[in-house]
PDB file of C-alpha atoms in Angstrom:
ATOM      1  CA  MET L   1       1.599  20.070  14.608  1.00 86.00           C
ATOM      2  CA  SER L   2       0.301  16.521  14.148  1.00 94.00           C
ATOM      3  CA  THR L   3      -2.657  14.915  15.913  1.00 97.00           C
ATOM      4  CA  VAL L   4      -3.035  11.273  16.991  1.00 98.00           C
ATOM      5  CA  TYR L   5      -6.544   9.794  17.018  1.00 98.00           C
ATOM      6  CA  ASP L   6      -7.311   6.698  19.119  1.00 98.00           C
ATOM      7  CA  CYS L   7      -9.525   4.667  16.814  1.00 98.00           C
ATOM      8  CA  SER L   8     -10.535   2.249  19.589  1.00 97.00           C
ATOM      9  CA  ASP L   9     -12.851   5.049  20.783  1.00 98.00           C
ATOM     10  CA  PRO L  10     -15.816   5.500  18.386  1.00 98.00           C
ATOM     11  CA  ASP L  11     -15.914   9.299  18.680  1.00 98.00           C
ATOM     12  CA  SER L  12     -12.156   9.637  18.230  1.00 98.00           C
ATOM     13  CA  ARG L  13     -12.272   7.221  15.294  1.00 98.00           C
ATOM     14  CA  ALA L  14     -14.962   9.258  13.541  1.00 98.00           C
ATOM     15  CA  ALA L  15     -13.089  12.491  14.174  1.00 98.00           C
ATOM     16  CA  GLY L  16      -9.851  10.918  13.000  1.00 98.00           C
ATOM     17  CA  LEU L  17     -11.321   9.736   9.707  1.00 98.00           C
ATOM     18  CA  ILE L  18     -12.698  13.215   9.022  1.00 98.00           C
ATOM     19  CA  ALA L  19      -9.342  14.779   9.893  1.00 98.00           C
ATOM     20  CA  ALA L  20      -7.440  12.269   7.733  1.00 98.00           C
ATOM     21  CA  ARG L  21      -9.731  12.886   4.774  1.00 98.00           C
ATOM     22  CA  THR L  22      -9.320  16.655   5.106  1.00 98.00           C
ATOM     23  CA  THR L  23      -5.564  16.336   5.571  1.00 98.00           C
ATOM     24  CA  LEU L  24      -5.086  14.125   2.517  1.00 98.00           C
ATOM     25  CA  LYS L  25      -7.320  16.235   0.283  1.00 97.00           C
ATOM     26  CA  SER L  26      -5.334  19.347   1.290  1.00 97.00           C
ATOM     27  CA  GLY L  27      -2.093  17.783   0.086  1.00 97.00           C
ATOM     28  CA  ARG L  28      -0.692  16.693   3.438  1.00 98.00           C
ATOM     29  CA  LEU L  29       0.261  13.290   4.828  1.00 98.00           C
ATOM     30  CA  ALA L  30      -1.551  10.823   7.088  1.00 98.00           C
ATOM     31  CA  VAL L  31      -0.382   7.640   8.816  1.00 98.00           C
ATOM     32  CA  ILE L  32      -2.967   4.864   8.828  1.00 98.00           C
ATOM     33  CA  PRO L  33      -3.135   1.299  10.127  1.00 97.00           C
ATOM     34  CA  THR L  34      -3.195  -1.608   7.696  1.00 96.00           C
ATOM     35  CA  ASP L  35      -3.224  -5.362   8.193  1.00 94.00           C
ATOM     36  CA  THR L  36       0.503  -5.640   7.498  1.00 94.00           C
ATOM     37  CA  LEU L  37       2.250  -2.507   8.846  1.00 95.00           C
ATOM     38  CA  TYR L  38       1.389   1.130   9.462  1.00 97.00           C
ATOM     39  CA  GLY L  39       1.512   3.171   6.263  1.00 97.00           C
ATOM     40  CA  ILE L  40       2.339   6.786   5.479  1.00 98.00           C
ATOM     41  CA  THR L  41      -0.097   7.972   2.821  1.00 98.00           C
ATOM     42  CA  ALA L  42      -0.778  10.824   0.397  1.00 98.00           C
ATOM     43  CA  ASP L  43      -3.328  11.527  -2.309  1.00 97.00           C
ATOM     44  CA  ALA L  44      -2.000   9.421  -5.198  1.00 96.00           C
ATOM     45  CA  PHE L  45      -2.911  12.116  -7.737  1.00 94.00           C
ATOM     46  CA  ASP L  46      -1.181  14.966  -5.873  1.00 96.00           C
ATOM     47  CA  SER L  47       2.432  14.915  -7.072  1.00 95.00           C
ATOM     48  CA  ALA L  48       3.572  17.472  -4.477  1.00 96.00           C
ATOM     49  CA  ALA L  49       2.083  15.355  -1.680  1.00 97.00           C
ATOM     50  CA  VAL L  50       3.791  12.227  -3.024  1.00 96.00           C
ATOM     51  CA  ALA L  51       7.091  14.142  -3.136  1.00 95.00           C
ATOM     52  CA  ALA L  52       6.511  15.139   0.503  1.00 97.00           C
ATOM     53  CA  LEU L  53       5.918  11.478   1.377  1.00 97.00           C
ATOM     54  CA  LEU L  54       9.224  10.473  -0.210  1.00 96.00           C
ATOM     55  CA  ALA L  55      10.977  13.331   1.597  1.00 96.00           C
ATOM     56  CA  ALA L  56       9.478  12.309   4.957  1.00 97.00           C
ATOM     57  CA  LYS L  57      10.888   8.818   4.441  1.00 96.00           C
ATOM     58  CA  ARG L  58      14.221  10.242   3.177  1.00 94.00           C
ATOM     59  CA  ARG L  59      13.751   8.172   0.094  1.00 89.00           C
ATOM     60  CA  GLY L  60      14.575   8.945  -3.528  1.00 88.00           C
ATOM     61  CA  ARG L  61      12.444   8.724  -6.640  1.00 89.00           C
ATOM     62  CA  ASP L  62      14.283   5.527  -7.526  1.00 84.00           C
ATOM     63  CA  MET L  63      12.153   3.801  -4.851  1.00 85.00           C
ATOM     64  CA  PRO L  64       8.579   4.676  -5.949  1.00 89.00           C
ATOM     65  CA  VAL L  65       5.591   4.269  -3.656  1.00 93.00           C
ATOM     66  CA  GLN L  66       2.752   1.801  -3.994  1.00 96.00           C
ATOM     67  CA  VAL L  67      -0.935   2.639  -4.292  1.00 97.00           C
ATOM     68  CA  LEU L  68      -3.617   1.408  -1.902  1.00 98.00           C
ATOM     69  CA  VAL L  69      -7.147   0.925  -3.238  1.00 97.00           C
ATOM     70  CA  GLY L  70     -10.478   0.419  -1.499  1.00 96.00           C
ATOM     71  CA  SER L  71     -12.130  -2.063  -3.865  1.00 94.00           C
ATOM     72  CA  TRP L  72     -11.419  -4.679  -6.503  1.00 92.00           C
ATOM     73  CA  ASN L  73     -13.025  -2.578  -9.232  1.00 90.00           C
ATOM     74  CA  THR L  74     -10.688   0.375  -8.677  1.00 90.00           C
ATOM     75  CA  ILE L  75      -7.868  -1.406 -10.475  1.00 90.00           C
ATOM     76  CA  ASP L  76      -9.746  -1.349 -13.795  1.00 90.00           C
ATOM     77  CA  GLY L  77      -9.172   2.403 -14.012  1.00 90.00           C
ATOM     78  CA  LEU L  78      -5.517   2.218 -12.963  1.00 92.00           C
ATOM     79  CA  VAL L  79      -4.160  -0.697 -14.983  1.00 91.00           C
ATOM     80  CA  TYR L  80      -3.420  -0.824 -18.716  1.00 89.00           C
ATOM     81  CA  SER L  81      -4.912  -4.315 -18.988  1.00 87.00           C
ATOM     82  CA  VAL L  82      -5.969  -6.491 -16.063  1.00 91.00           C
ATOM     83  CA  SER L  83      -4.750 -10.004 -16.834  1.00 93.00           C
ATOM     84  CA  GLN L  84      -6.508 -13.165 -15.755  1.00 95.00           C
ATOM     85  CA  ARG L  85      -3.592 -13.862 -13.422  1.00 96.00           C
ATOM     86  CA  ALA L  86      -4.091 -10.500 -11.751  1.00 96.00           C
ATOM     87  CA  ARG L  87      -7.816 -11.110 -11.336  1.00 95.00           C
ATOM     88  CA  ASP L  88      -7.184 -14.561  -9.864  1.00 97.00           C
ATOM     89  CA  LEU L  89      -4.754 -13.153  -7.301  1.00 97.00           C
ATOM     90  CA  VAL L  90      -7.086 -10.271  -6.458  1.00 97.00           C
ATOM     91  CA  ARG L  91      -9.966 -12.669  -5.850  1.00 96.00           C
ATOM     92  CA  ALA L  92      -7.804 -14.928  -3.719  1.00 97.00           C
ATOM     93  CA  PHE L  93      -5.955 -12.394  -1.563  1.00 97.00           C
ATOM     94  CA  TRP L  94      -7.650  -8.989  -1.623  1.00 97.00           C
ATOM     95  CA  PRO L  95      -8.212  -7.418   0.730  1.00 97.00           C
ATOM     96  CA  GLY L  96      -5.012  -8.746   2.256  1.00 96.00           C
ATOM     97  CA  GLY L  97      -1.253  -8.838   2.317  1.00 96.00           C
ATOM     98  CA  LEU L  98      -0.451  -9.184  -1.395  1.00 97.00           C
ATOM     99  CA  SER L  99       0.863  -6.344  -3.582  1.00 97.00           C
ATOM    100  CA  LEU L 100       0.790  -6.640  -7.373  1.00 97.00           C
ATOM    101  CA  VAL L 101       3.131  -4.841  -9.776  1.00 96.00           C
ATOM    102  CA  VAL L 102       1.335  -4.225 -13.070  1.00 95.00           C
ATOM    103  CA  GLN L 103       1.506  -1.936 -16.106  1.00 94.00           C
ATOM    104  CA  GLN L 104      -0.317   1.279 -15.229  1.00 93.00           C
ATOM    105  CA  ALA L 105      -2.887   2.923 -17.490  1.00 91.00           C
ATOM    106  CA  PRO L 106      -0.945   5.393 -19.692  1.00 87.00           C
ATOM    107  CA  SER L 107      -3.553   8.118 -19.194  1.00 85.00           C
ATOM    108  CA  LEU L 108      -2.988   8.438 -15.436  1.00 85.00           C
ATOM    109  CA  ALA L 109      -1.888  11.902 -14.318  1.00 80.00           C
ATOM    110  CA  TRP L 110       0.208  10.991 -11.294  1.00 88.00           C
ATOM    111  CA  ASP L 111       3.869  10.874 -10.308  1.00 87.00           C
ATOM    112  CA  LEU L 112       4.749   8.093  -7.886  1.00 88.00           C
ATOM    113  CA  GLY L 113       8.492   8.182  -8.545  1.00 84.00           C
ATOM    114  CA  ASP L 114      10.512   6.422 -11.227  1.00 83.00           C
ATOM    115  CA  THR L 115       7.996   3.667 -11.927  1.00 80.00           C
ATOM    116  CA  ARG L 116       8.867   3.103 -15.621  1.00 85.00           C
ATOM    117  CA  GLY L 117       5.204   2.779 -16.457  1.00 88.00           C
ATOM    118  CA  THR L 118       4.328   0.321 -13.712  1.00 91.00           C
ATOM    119  CA  VAL L 119       2.407   0.618 -10.449  1.00 94.00           C
ATOM    120  CA  MET L 120       2.274  -1.535  -7.328  1.00 95.00           C
ATOM    121  CA  LEU L 121      -1.283  -1.994  -6.038  1.00 97.00           C
ATOM    122  CA  ARG L 122      -2.769  -3.430  -2.853  1.00 97.00           C
ATOM    123  CA  MET L 123      -6.122  -3.513  -1.085  1.00 97.00           C
ATOM    124  CA  PRO L 124      -5.455  -3.711   2.671  1.00 97.00           C
ATOM    125  CA  LEU L 125      -7.549  -5.846   5.015  1.00 96.00           C
ATOM    126  CA  HIS L 126      -8.227  -3.223   7.663  1.00 96.00           C
ATOM    127  CA  PRO L 127     -11.572  -1.504   8.343  1.00 97.00           C
ATOM    128  CA  ILE L 128     -10.074   1.939   9.013  1.00 97.00           C
ATOM    129  CA  ALA L 129      -7.903   1.870   5.905  1.00 97.00           C
ATOM    130  CA  LEU L 130     -10.772   0.620   3.728  1.00 97.00           C
ATOM    131  CA  GLU L 131     -13.215   3.234   5.010  1.00 97.00           C
ATOM    132  CA  LEU L 132     -10.730   6.014   4.323  1.00 98.00           C
ATOM    133  CA  LEU L 133      -9.839   4.668   0.872  1.00 97.00           C
ATOM    134  CA  ARG L 134     -13.495   4.448  -0.119  1.00 96.00           C
ATOM    135  CA  GLU L 135     -13.984   8.088   0.894  1.00 96.00           C
ATOM    136  CA  VAL L 136     -10.757   9.574  -0.493  1.00 96.00           C
ATOM    137  CA  GLY L 137      -9.815   7.288  -3.386  1.00 95.00           C
ATOM    138  CA  PRO L 138      -6.441   5.699  -4.187  1.00 96.00           C
ATOM    139  CA  LEU L 139      -3.646   6.616  -1.809  1.00 98.00           C
ATOM    140  CA  ALA L 140       0.080   6.619  -2.463  1.00 97.00           C
ATOM    141  CA  ALA L 141       1.571   4.678   0.424  1.00 97.00           C
ATOM    142  CA  SER L 142       4.726   3.307   1.941  1.00 96.00           C
ATOM    143  CA  SER L 143       5.636   1.821   5.289  1.00 95.00           C
ATOM    144  CA  ALA L 144       5.492   4.491   7.997  1.00 97.00           C
ATOM    145  CA  ASN L 145       9.176   4.711   8.813  1.00 96.00           C
ATOM    146  CA  VAL L 146      12.338   6.485   7.735  1.00 97.00           C
ATOM    147  CA  SER L 147      14.090   4.408   5.067  1.00 94.00           C
ATOM    148  CA  GLY L 148      16.575   2.050   6.642  1.00 93.00           C
ATOM    149  CA  GLN L 149      14.839   2.136  10.027  1.00 95.00           C
ATOM    150  CA  PRO L 150      12.477  -0.517  11.458  1.00 93.00           C
ATOM    151  CA  ALA L 151       8.983  -0.545   9.965  1.00 93.00           C
ATOM    152  CA  ALA L 152       6.258   0.743  12.280  1.00 96.00           C
ATOM    153  CA  THR L 153       3.826  -1.793  13.727  1.00 95.00           C
ATOM    154  CA  THR L 154       2.089   0.840  15.903  1.00 97.00           C
ATOM    155  CA  ALA L 155       1.080   4.466  15.421  1.00 98.00           C
ATOM    156  CA  GLU L 156       3.510   5.520  18.160  1.00 97.00           C
ATOM    157  CA  GLU L 157       6.450   3.863  16.414  1.00 97.00           C
ATOM    158  CA  ALA L 158       5.510   5.783  13.267  1.00 98.00           C
ATOM    159  CA  ARG L 159       5.133   9.075  15.138  1.00 98.00           C
ATOM    160  CA  ILE L 160       8.561   8.732  16.763  1.00 97.00           C
ATOM    161  CA  GLN L 161      10.185   8.429  13.329  1.00 97.00           C
ATOM    162  CA  LEU L 162       8.071  10.810  11.241  1.00 98.00           C
ATOM    163  CA  GLY L 163       6.906  13.405  13.783  1.00 97.00           C
ATOM    164  CA  ASP L 164       5.219  16.570  12.504  1.00 96.00           C
ATOM    165  CA  GLN L 165       5.933  15.784   8.874  1.00 97.00           C
ATOM    166  CA  VAL L 166       2.634  13.894   9.106  1.00 98.00           C
ATOM    167  CA  GLY L 167      -0.561  15.793   9.872  1.00 98.00           C
ATOM    168  CA  VAL L 168      -2.739  12.965  11.216  1.00 98.00           C
ATOM    169  CA  TYR L 169      -1.989   9.617  12.839  1.00 98.00           C
ATOM    170  CA  LEU L 170      -4.829   7.090  13.044  1.00 98.00           C
ATOM    171  CA  ASP L 171      -4.044   4.687  15.893  1.00 98.00           C
ATOM    172  CA  GLY L 172      -5.752   1.366  15.180  1.00 97.00           C
ATOM    173  CA  GLY L 173      -3.701  -0.701  17.617  1.00 96.00           C
ATOM    174  CA  PRO L 174      -0.826  -3.033  16.731  1.00 94.00           C
ATOM    175  CA  ALA L 175      -0.678  -4.206  13.091  1.00 91.00           C
ATOM    176  CA  ASP L 176      -2.071  -7.724  12.704  1.00 81.00           C
ATOM    177  CA  HIS L 177       0.830  -9.241  10.764  1.00 79.00           C
ATOM    178  CA  GLY L 178       3.707  -6.932  11.653  1.00 81.00           C
ATOM    179  CA  VAL L 179       5.397  -7.863   8.365  1.00 88.00           C
ATOM    180  CA  ALA L 180       5.282  -6.271   4.920  1.00 91.00           C
ATOM    181  CA  SER L 181       3.092  -7.497   2.090  1.00 95.00           C
ATOM    182  CA  THR L 182       4.214 -10.109  -0.393  1.00 96.00           C
ATOM    183  CA  ILE L 183       5.009  -8.546  -3.780  1.00 97.00           C
ATOM    184  CA  VAL L 184       4.418 -10.293  -7.115  1.00 97.00           C
ATOM    185  CA  ASP L 185       5.472  -8.730 -10.435  1.00 96.00           C
ATOM    186  CA  LEU L 186       2.973  -9.399 -13.232  1.00 96.00           C
ATOM    187  CA  THR L 187       4.531  -7.113 -15.852  1.00 94.00           C
ATOM    188  CA  GLY L 188       6.401  -9.862 -17.689  1.00 92.00           C
ATOM    189  CA  ASP L 189       5.408 -13.082 -19.401  1.00 91.00           C
ATOM    190  CA  THR L 190       5.945 -15.044 -16.178  1.00 93.00           C
ATOM    191  CA  PRO L 191       4.942 -13.876 -12.674  1.00 96.00           C
ATOM    192  CA  ARG L 192       7.903 -13.198 -10.379  1.00 95.00           C
ATOM    193  CA  LEU L 193       8.107 -12.959  -6.626  1.00 96.00           C
ATOM    194  CA  LEU L 194       9.827  -9.698  -5.636  1.00 95.00           C
ATOM    195  CA  ARG L 195       9.360 -10.003  -1.874  1.00 94.00           C
ATOM    196  CA  ALA L 196       8.085 -12.724   0.445  1.00 93.00           C
ATOM    197  CA  GLY L 197       5.813 -11.407   3.183  1.00 93.00           C
ATOM    198  CA  ALA L 198       2.358 -11.733   4.713  1.00 93.00           C
ATOM    199  CA  VAL L 199       1.031 -14.138   2.042  1.00 96.00           C
ATOM    200  CA  THR L 200       3.146 -17.256   1.616  1.00 95.00           C
ATOM    201  CA  VAL L 201       4.922 -18.104  -1.621  1.00 95.00           C
ATOM    202  CA  GLU L 202       3.129 -21.450  -1.614  1.00 96.00           C
ATOM    203  CA  GLN L 203      -0.290 -19.767  -1.467  1.00 97.00           C
ATOM    204  CA  VAL L 204       0.520 -17.476  -4.389  1.00 97.00           C
ATOM    205  CA  ALA L 205       2.011 -20.285  -6.457  1.00 97.00           C
ATOM    206  CA  GLU L 206      -1.064 -22.467  -5.938  1.00 97.00           C
ATOM    207  CA  VAL L 207      -3.408 -19.779  -7.282  1.00 97.00           C
ATOM    208  CA  LEU L 208      -1.154 -19.220 -10.309  1.00 97.00           C
ATOM    209  CA  GLY L 209      -0.760 -22.930 -11.029  1.00 96.00           C
ATOM    210  CA  MET L 210       2.995 -22.711 -10.575  1.00 94.00           C
ATOM    211  CA  SER L 211       5.519 -24.261  -8.247  1.00 94.00           C
ATOM    212  CA  PRO L 212       7.104 -21.994  -5.610  1.00 93.00           C
ATOM    213  CA  ALA L 213      10.471 -22.498  -7.313  1.00 93.00           C
ATOM    214  CA  GLU L 214       9.079 -21.244 -10.654  1.00 93.00           C
ATOM    215  CA  LEU L 215       7.776 -18.100  -8.953  1.00 93.00           C
ATOM    216  CA  MET L 216      10.988 -17.242  -7.117  1.00 85.00           C
ATOM    217  CA  PRO L 217      13.958 -15.703  -8.920  1.00 72.00           C
ATOM    218  CA  GLU L 218      17.401 -16.814  -7.804  1.00 62.00           C
ATOM    219  CA  ASN L 219      18.013 -13.705  -5.670  1.00 51.00           C
ATOM    220  CA  VAL L 220      14.872 -14.344  -3.570  1.00 52.00           C
ATOM    221  CA  ARG L 221      15.448 -18.049  -2.874  1.00 48.00           C
TER     222      ARG L 221
END
């Protein structure tokens, strides 16, 4: 049985954060608000929990999950080598609606799906998400919906799709953006836009000293 916590009420918010922390640390799933969309989350270092997340979304390992972090410094322990480009984008857009695909540190004992040695990282701009992340640590995350169905912009939309597969729902009101994060791939010699979203292509290109056209592969234009 899942429980929904109304985070507009201070007492319910406090209880919800405790419940979410306990739920995640026990290997179960929690839905949390972020600045872009609601996310379904699991302890990033619990492979069984990540597998349960993928199953809840009806998604295969060929579509690995991203990792949410609670601070800039967290990435230093997760990334093989943090490039200057990555640091520039982090400073410009984190916390916020930009996800970065980078080479993960080879020593990491996690299984996020078929990542081929990469990881997608984001620091969300939402007080509930950040408080939870700073208490629990990195969370495997994906949009809180069944694959192929509309992404959830409210906790209720997530609950309708995911039901009791999720232990705790933190209701932080409607998502600010209601659109997914922008994704930039930094694993190659040249940054590539994988998905346009909450941060504009023009904003990303300006920080990188590129033109929008240089950043966008043909299939994204």
